Coordinates of C-alpha atoms and ligand atoms in Angstrom, one line a residue:
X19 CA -58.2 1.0 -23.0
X20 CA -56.3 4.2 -23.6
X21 CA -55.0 4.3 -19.7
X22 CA -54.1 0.8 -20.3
X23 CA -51.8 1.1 -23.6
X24 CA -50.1 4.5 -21.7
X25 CA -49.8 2.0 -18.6
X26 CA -47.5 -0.4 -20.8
X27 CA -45.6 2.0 -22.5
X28 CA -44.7 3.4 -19.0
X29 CA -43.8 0.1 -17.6
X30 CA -42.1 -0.6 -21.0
X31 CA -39.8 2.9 -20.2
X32 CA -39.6 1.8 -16.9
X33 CA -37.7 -1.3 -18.2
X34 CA -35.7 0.1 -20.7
X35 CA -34.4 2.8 -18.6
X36 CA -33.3 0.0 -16.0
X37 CA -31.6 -1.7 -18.3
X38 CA -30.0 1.1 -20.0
X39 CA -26.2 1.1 -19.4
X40 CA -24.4 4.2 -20.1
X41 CA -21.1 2.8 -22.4
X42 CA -17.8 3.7 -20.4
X43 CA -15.6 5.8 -22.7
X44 CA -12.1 7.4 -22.2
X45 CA -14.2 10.6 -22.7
X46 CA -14.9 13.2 -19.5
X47 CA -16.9 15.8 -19.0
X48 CA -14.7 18.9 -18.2
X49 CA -16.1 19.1 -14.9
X50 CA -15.3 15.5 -14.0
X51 CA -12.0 16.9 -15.4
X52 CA -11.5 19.8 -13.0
X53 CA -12.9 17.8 -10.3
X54 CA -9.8 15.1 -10.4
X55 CA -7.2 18.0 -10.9
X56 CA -9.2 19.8 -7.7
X57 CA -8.7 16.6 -5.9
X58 CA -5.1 16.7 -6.5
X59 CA -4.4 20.1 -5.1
X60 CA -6.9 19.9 -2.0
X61 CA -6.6 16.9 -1.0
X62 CA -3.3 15.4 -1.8
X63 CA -1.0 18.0 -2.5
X64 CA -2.3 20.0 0.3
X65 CA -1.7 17.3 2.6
X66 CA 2.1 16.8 1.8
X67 CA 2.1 14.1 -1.1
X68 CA 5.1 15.3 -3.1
X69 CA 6.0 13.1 -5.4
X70 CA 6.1 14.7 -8.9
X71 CA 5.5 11.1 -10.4
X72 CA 2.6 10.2 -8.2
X73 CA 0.8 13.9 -8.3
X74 CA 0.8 12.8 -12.5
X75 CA -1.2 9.5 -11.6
X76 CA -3.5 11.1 -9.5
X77 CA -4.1 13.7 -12.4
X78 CA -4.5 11.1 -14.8
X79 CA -6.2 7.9 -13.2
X80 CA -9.9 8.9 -13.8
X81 CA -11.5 7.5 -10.5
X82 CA -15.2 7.9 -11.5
X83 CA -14.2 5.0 -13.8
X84 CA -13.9 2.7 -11.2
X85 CA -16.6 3.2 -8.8
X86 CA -20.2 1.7 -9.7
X87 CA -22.7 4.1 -10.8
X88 CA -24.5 5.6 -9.2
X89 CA -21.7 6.4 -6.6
X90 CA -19.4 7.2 -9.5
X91 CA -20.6 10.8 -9.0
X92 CA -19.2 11.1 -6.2
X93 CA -15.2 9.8 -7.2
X94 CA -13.5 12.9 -6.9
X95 CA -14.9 13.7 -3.3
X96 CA -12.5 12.9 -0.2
X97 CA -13.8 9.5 1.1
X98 CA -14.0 6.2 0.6
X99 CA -17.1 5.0 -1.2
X100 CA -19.0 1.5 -1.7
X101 CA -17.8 -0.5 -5.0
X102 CA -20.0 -3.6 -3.3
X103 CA -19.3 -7.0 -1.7
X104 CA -18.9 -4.9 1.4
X105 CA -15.8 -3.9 0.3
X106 CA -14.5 -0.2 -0.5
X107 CA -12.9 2.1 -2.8
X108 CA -10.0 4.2 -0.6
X109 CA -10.1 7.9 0.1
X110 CA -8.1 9.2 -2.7
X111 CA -5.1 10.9 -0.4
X112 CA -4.2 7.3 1.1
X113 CA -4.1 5.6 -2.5
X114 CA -1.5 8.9 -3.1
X115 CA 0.2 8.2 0.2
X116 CA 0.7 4.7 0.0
X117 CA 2.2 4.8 -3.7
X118 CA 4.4 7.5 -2.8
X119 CA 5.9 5.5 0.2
X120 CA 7.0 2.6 -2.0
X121 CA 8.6 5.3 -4.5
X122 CA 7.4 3.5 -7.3
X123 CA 9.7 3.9 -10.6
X124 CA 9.1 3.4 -14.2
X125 CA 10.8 0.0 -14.3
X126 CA 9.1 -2.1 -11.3
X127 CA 7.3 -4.7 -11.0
X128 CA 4.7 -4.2 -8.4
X129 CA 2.1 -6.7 -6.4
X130 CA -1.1 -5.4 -5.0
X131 CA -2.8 -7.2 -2.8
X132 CA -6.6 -6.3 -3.0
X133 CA -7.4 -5.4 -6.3
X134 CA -10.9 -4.2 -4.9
X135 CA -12.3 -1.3 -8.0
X136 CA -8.8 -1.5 -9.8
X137 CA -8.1 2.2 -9.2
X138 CA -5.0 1.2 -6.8
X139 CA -3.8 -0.4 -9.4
X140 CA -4.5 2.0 -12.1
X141 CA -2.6 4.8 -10.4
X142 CA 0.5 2.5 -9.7
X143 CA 0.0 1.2 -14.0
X144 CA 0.8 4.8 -14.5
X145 CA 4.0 5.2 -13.1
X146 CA 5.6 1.4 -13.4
X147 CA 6.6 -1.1 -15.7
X148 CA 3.6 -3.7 -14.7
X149 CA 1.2 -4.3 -11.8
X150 CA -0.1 -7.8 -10.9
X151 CA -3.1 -7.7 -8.4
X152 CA -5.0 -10.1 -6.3
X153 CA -8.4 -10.4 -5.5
X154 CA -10.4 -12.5 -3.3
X155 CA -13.8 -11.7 -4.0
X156 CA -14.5 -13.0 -7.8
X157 CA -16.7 -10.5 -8.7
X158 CA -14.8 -7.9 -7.7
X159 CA -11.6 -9.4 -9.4
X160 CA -13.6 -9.4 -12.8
X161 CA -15.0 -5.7 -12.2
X162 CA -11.3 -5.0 -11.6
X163 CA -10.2 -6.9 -15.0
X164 CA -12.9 -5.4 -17.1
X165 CA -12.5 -1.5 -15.8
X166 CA -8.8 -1.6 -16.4
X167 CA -9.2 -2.7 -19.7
X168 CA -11.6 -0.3 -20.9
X169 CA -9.8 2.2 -18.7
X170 CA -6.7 1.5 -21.0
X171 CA -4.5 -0.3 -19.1
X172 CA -2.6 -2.8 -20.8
X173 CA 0.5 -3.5 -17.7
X174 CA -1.5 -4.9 -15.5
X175 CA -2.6 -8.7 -14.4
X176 CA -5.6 -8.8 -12.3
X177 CA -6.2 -13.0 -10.6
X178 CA -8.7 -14.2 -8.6
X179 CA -6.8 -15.9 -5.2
X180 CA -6.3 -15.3 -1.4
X181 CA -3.5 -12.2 -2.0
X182 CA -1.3 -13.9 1.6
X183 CA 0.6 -16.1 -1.2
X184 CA 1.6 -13.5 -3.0
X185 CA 2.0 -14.1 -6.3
X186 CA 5.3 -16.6 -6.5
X187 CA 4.7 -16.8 -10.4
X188 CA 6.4 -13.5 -10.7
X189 CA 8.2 -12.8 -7.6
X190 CA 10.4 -11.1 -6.5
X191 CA 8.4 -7.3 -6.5
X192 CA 10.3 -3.9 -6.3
X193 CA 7.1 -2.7 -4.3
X194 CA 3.7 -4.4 -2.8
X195 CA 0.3 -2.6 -2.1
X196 CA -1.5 -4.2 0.7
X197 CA -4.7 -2.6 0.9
X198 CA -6.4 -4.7 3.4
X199 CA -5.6 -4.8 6.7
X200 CA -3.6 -8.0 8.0
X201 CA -3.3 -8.9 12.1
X202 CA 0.1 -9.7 10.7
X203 CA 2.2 -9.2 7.8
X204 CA 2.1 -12.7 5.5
X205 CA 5.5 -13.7 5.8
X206 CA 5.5 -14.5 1.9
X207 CA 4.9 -10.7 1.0
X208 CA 8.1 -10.7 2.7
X209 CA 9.9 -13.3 1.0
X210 CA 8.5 -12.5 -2.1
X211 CA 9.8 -8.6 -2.2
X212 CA 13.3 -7.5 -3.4
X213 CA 16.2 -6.5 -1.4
X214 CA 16.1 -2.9 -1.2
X215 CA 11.9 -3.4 -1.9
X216 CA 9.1 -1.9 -0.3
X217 CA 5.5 -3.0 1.3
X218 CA 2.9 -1.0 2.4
X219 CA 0.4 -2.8 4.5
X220 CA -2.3 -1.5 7.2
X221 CA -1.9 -3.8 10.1
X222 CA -4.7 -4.7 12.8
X223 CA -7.8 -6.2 13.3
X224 CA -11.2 -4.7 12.1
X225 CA -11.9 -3.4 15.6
X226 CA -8.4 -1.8 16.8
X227 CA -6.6 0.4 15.4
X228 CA -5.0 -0.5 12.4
X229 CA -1.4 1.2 11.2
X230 CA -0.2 1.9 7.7
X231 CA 3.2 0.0 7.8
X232 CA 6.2 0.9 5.5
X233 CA 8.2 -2.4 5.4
X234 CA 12.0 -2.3 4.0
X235 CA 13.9 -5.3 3.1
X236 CA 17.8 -4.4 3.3
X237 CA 19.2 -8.2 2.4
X238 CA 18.5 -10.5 5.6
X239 CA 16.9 -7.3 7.5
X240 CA 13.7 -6.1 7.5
X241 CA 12.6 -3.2 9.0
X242 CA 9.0 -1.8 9.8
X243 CA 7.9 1.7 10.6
X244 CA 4.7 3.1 11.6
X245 CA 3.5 5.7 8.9
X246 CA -0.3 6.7 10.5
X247 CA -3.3 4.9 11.8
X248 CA -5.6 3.8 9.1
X249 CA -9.1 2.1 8.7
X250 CA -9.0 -0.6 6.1
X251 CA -11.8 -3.6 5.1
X252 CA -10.3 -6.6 6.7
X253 CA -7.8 -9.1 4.9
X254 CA -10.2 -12.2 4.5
X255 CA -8.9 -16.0 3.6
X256 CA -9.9 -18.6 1.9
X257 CA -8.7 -21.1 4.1
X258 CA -6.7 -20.5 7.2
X259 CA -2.9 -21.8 7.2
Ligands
LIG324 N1 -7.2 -1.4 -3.9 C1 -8.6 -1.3 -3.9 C2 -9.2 -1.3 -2.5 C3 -10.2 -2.3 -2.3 S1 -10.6 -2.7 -0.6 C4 -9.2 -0.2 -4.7 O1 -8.4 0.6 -5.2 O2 -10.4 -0.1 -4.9 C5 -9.6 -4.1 -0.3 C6 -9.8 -5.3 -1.1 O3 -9.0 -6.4 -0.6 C7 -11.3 -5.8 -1.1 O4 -11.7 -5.9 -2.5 C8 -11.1 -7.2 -0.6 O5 -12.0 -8.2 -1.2 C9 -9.7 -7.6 -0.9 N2 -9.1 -8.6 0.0 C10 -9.3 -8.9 1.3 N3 -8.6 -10.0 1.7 C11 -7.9 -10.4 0.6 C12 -7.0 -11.5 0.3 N4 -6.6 -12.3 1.3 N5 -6.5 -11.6 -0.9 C13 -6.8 -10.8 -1.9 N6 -7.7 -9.7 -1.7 C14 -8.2 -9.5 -0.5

């Protein structure tokens, strides 16, 4: 009888620590703390990221927010982890080195394509006026919504839609954020960013090489450039123009 009451509480623990959720708060330990600022001068700065701007996002965007427990543990390490849906959180130095190439200032507008975890987006929210972000996968496009909001962030606009429209609502963008990789670059990301805008996009397929692109719209020119090669989840549709 006795082994059968201490049975039940167990199993009763069991469920209760299973369905325990730690609440999210703007609140770090000081380690998670010296972790981020770590990741900052080991990572990113030591790699060349010099924008004064972007090094105060990346000190400021608390990753381990936006990754799913348990991997949150691991946000400040220099990878790119799991957030589910078979789809992935970048390394930290890319999400530097692609907001740095489209110079992002305090008055943009900005389209990201891939909302994925949100953190993208949070680290551009720091810098710019406001960030609209796409997301294909629903449940990652409400993860996104939720963690940005309790993160704090109150400039940015997180839908659920195949990004390769853009976002015509609230075009044209002083900078887009591809963060999946395309076989080619949708032709209204082009039309949809400013003259004298710029996209950053990894193009390939999922088994080539893929390149980080820097695209630049000068009026009726556009011109591409090769940045480095990248590995990216692949840009998916929903239903194939
Ligand atoms: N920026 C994200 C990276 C997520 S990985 C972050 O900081 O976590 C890339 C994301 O692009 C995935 O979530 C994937 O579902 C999404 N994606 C792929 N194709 C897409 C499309 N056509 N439109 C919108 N999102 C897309």
């Amino acid at each position: 009888m006795k082994a059968k009451t201490l049975s039940l509480k167990f199993a009763a623990g069991c469920m209760l620590a299973a369905l325990w959720i730690p609440p999210l708060s703007h609140a770090e330990s000081d380690a998670q703390k010296e972790a981020r600022m770590n990741m900052v001068e080991t990572q990113i700065e030591a790699r060349g990221v010099e924008s004064p701007v972007v090094l105060e996002a990346m000190r400021n965007a608390k990753r381990h927010l936006f990754i799913p427990p348990p991997r949150d543990r691991e946000a400040y390490q220099d990878r790119p982890l799991p957030i589910g849906h078979g789809q992935t959180i970048s390394q930290p130095y890319i999400v530097a080195l692609m907001t740095e190439l489209v110079q992002p200032k305090a008055e943009h507008k900005v389209l990201e394509i891939g909302a994925g975890s949100g953190y993208q987006a949070a680290v551009l929210a720091e810098i710019v006026d406001h960030v609209y972000t796409v997301e294909i996968v629903e449940p990652l496009s409400k993860w996104a919504d939720e963690r940005l909001k309790l993160a704090g962030y109150e400039n940015v606009t997180v839908k659920h839609a195949d990004g390769y429209h853009g976002w015509e609502e609230h075009a044209p963008f002083d900078a887009i954020v591809v963060t999946a990789a395309t076989p080619h670059i949708p032709p209204p990301l082009i039309a949809q960013l400013k003259d004298g805008g710029r996209m950053i996009i990894p193009v390939g397929s999922r088994f080539r090489t893929q390149q980080l692109v820097l695209v630049e719209k000068d009026g009726d020119e556009v011109t591409t450039r090769n940045i480095l090669p990248v590995r990216f989840v692949p840009f998916t549709r929903a239903e194939e123009d």
